[in-house]
Amino acid sequence: MPYHDTHFTLEEARSLLPELSHKFHRVQELVASLRQRELEMQRIQQLIRSNGQGSKHPDFGVVISEIQEIVASITEQGIEIKDLERGLIDFPHWRNGQEVYLCWLFGEDDIHFWHSIEEGFAGRTPL
């Protein structure tokens, strides 16, 4: 069983949801932006392929850097990101003396589930 330096009470985890909602909304915007830029890059590469030159979209690095900053700001708090695009996160939590995760998915209005460390998302159990 993994050891975590940080464990959250349900109240502590809930207090972070507005900030986390904002961050995952931004991640979704950035991922959509990357996808659009990837399509643009593919079109550019098709146009210049006959010249044998490559091209990289100039904004990729900026967008990826912002995503990395958001990820770091979340994980540095001791929160575990399980699926970045979906906004699936786990808060380490003690429940009846057992280390478990409080589980939240971007778009949910509150933390309604927990699961054992071994079971993961498939084992989500209502609080």
Short mmCIF file of C-alpha atoms in Angstrom, two decimals:
data_model
loop_
_atom_site.label_atom_id
_atom_site.label_comp_id
_atom_site.label_asym_id
_atom_site.label_seq_id
_atom_site.Cartn_x
_atom_site.Cartn_y
_atom_site.Cartn_z
CA MET A 1 0.00 0.00 0.00
CA PRO A 2 1.47 3.40 -0.99
CA TYR A 3 2.39 5.82 1.74
CA HIS A 4 1.35 9.44 1.35
CA ASP A 5 2.75 12.35 3.30
CA THR A 6 -0.53 14.19 2.89
CA HIS A 7 -3.98 12.92 3.75
CA PHE A 8 -7.14 14.94 3.39
CA THR A 9 -10.26 15.06 5.47
CA LEU A 10 -13.46 15.11 3.46
CA GLU A 11 -13.89 18.78 4.36
CA GLU A 12 -10.36 19.67 3.25
CA ALA A 13 -10.82 17.88 -0.07
CA ARG A 14 -14.20 19.53 -0.64
CA SER A 15 -12.72 22.97 0.03
CA LEU A 16 -10.34 22.47 -2.92
CA LEU A 17 -13.03 21.57 -5.47
CA PRO A 18 -13.72 25.10 -6.78
CA GLU A 19 -10.01 25.64 -7.49
CA LEU A 20 -9.66 22.17 -9.00
CA SER A 21 -12.74 22.67 -11.19
CA HIS A 22 -11.20 25.85 -12.55
CA LYS A 23 -7.87 24.12 -13.22
CA PHE A 24 -9.41 21.13 -14.99
CA HIS A 25 -11.61 23.41 -17.07
CA ARG A 26 -8.42 25.16 -18.19
CA VAL A 27 -6.71 21.81 -18.90
CA GLN A 28 -9.61 20.84 -21.15
CA GLU A 29 -9.29 24.15 -23.02
CA LEU A 30 -5.54 23.62 -23.42
CA VAL A 31 -5.93 20.03 -24.63
CA ALA A 32 -8.53 21.16 -27.19
CA SER A 33 -6.11 23.87 -28.27
CA LEU A 34 -3.31 21.32 -28.67
CA ARG A 35 -5.54 19.11 -30.78
CA GLN A 36 -6.42 22.04 -33.04
CA ARG A 37 -2.76 23.00 -33.36
CA GLU A 38 -1.89 19.41 -34.13
CA LEU A 39 -4.34 19.45 -37.03
CA GLU A 40 -2.84 22.74 -38.23
CA MET A 41 0.64 21.28 -37.95
CA GLN A 42 -0.36 18.22 -39.97
CA ARG A 43 -1.69 20.49 -42.73
CA ILE A 44 1.50 22.56 -42.69
CA GLN A 45 3.65 19.44 -42.83
CA GLN A 46 1.66 18.16 -45.80
CA LEU A 47 2.25 21.43 -47.62
CA ILE A 48 5.99 21.47 -47.01
CA ARG A 49 6.65 17.75 -47.21
CA SER A 50 7.68 18.03 -50.82
CA ASN A 51 10.48 20.41 -49.77
CA GLY A 52 11.77 17.94 -47.19
CA GLN A 53 11.57 20.42 -44.32
CA GLY A 54 9.88 19.91 -40.97
CA SER A 55 7.87 22.35 -38.94
CA LYS A 56 6.74 22.62 -35.36
CA HIS A 57 3.82 24.75 -34.29
CA PRO A 58 5.30 27.61 -32.25
CA ASP A 59 2.64 27.48 -29.53
CA PHE A 60 2.97 23.80 -28.60
CA GLY A 61 5.65 24.44 -26.00
CA VAL A 62 3.73 27.28 -24.38
CA VAL A 63 0.54 25.22 -24.07
CA ILE A 64 2.37 22.15 -22.79
CA SER A 65 4.21 24.29 -20.23
CA GLU A 66 0.93 25.66 -18.90
CA ILE A 67 -0.48 22.14 -18.59
CA GLN A 68 2.67 21.07 -16.73
CA GLU A 69 2.31 24.03 -14.34
CA ILE A 70 -1.31 23.11 -13.61
CA VAL A 71 -0.37 19.47 -13.00
CA ALA A 72 2.45 20.49 -10.66
CA SER A 73 0.19 22.86 -8.73
CA ILE A 74 -2.22 19.98 -8.09
CA THR A 75 0.24 17.18 -7.35
CA GLU A 76 2.37 19.37 -5.07
CA GLN A 77 -0.63 19.49 -2.73
CA GLY A 78 -0.56 15.70 -2.42
CA ILE A 79 -3.49 15.14 -4.78
CA GLU A 80 -3.08 12.31 -7.28
CA ILE A 81 -4.17 12.84 -10.87
CA LYS A 82 -5.46 9.60 -12.37
CA ASP A 83 -6.74 10.94 -15.72
CA LEU A 84 -5.73 14.46 -16.68
CA GLU A 85 -8.12 14.96 -19.59
CA ARG A 86 -11.15 13.68 -17.70
CA GLY A 87 -10.12 15.46 -14.52
CA LEU A 88 -10.12 12.30 -12.41
CA ILE A 89 -8.30 12.77 -9.13
CA ASP A 90 -7.82 10.98 -5.83
CA PHE A 91 -7.28 12.51 -2.42
CA PRO A 92 -5.40 10.22 -0.01
CA HIS A 93 -7.67 9.76 3.01
CA TRP A 94 -7.88 7.70 6.19
CA ARG A 95 -11.18 5.83 6.50
CA ASN A 96 -11.69 3.67 9.56
CA GLY A 97 -7.93 3.34 9.99
CA GLN A 98 -7.38 2.25 6.39
CA GLU A 99 -5.69 4.37 3.72
CA VAL A 100 -8.13 4.91 0.84
CA TYR A 101 -8.84 7.56 -1.77
CA LEU A 102 -11.59 10.12 -1.90
CA CYS A 103 -12.42 10.09 -5.60
CA TRP A 104 -13.60 13.09 -7.64
CA LEU A 105 -14.24 13.51 -11.35
CA PHE A 106 -14.33 16.94 -12.99
CA GLY A 107 -17.95 17.91 -13.45
CA GLU A 108 -19.19 16.23 -10.27
CA ASP A 109 -20.67 18.77 -7.87
CA ASP A 110 -19.07 17.22 -4.79
CA ILE A 111 -17.00 14.30 -3.59
CA HIS A 112 -19.49 11.46 -3.46
CA PHE A 113 -17.20 8.42 -3.66
CA TRP A 114 -14.21 6.70 -2.14
CA HIS A 115 -12.33 3.57 -3.12
CA SER A 116 -9.57 1.37 -1.85
CA ILE A 117 -6.12 1.93 -3.24
CA GLU A 118 -6.17 -1.49 -4.89
CA GLU A 119 -9.57 -1.18 -6.58
CA GLY A 120 -9.28 2.22 -8.21
CA PHE A 121 -12.10 3.93 -10.10
CA ALA A 122 -13.97 0.67 -10.77
CA GLY A 123 -14.32 0.19 -7.01
CA ARG A 124 -15.89 3.58 -6.29
CA THR A 125 -18.21 3.33 -3.32
CA PRO A 126 -20.67 6.02 -2.22
CA LEU A 127 -19.61 7.90 0.93
#
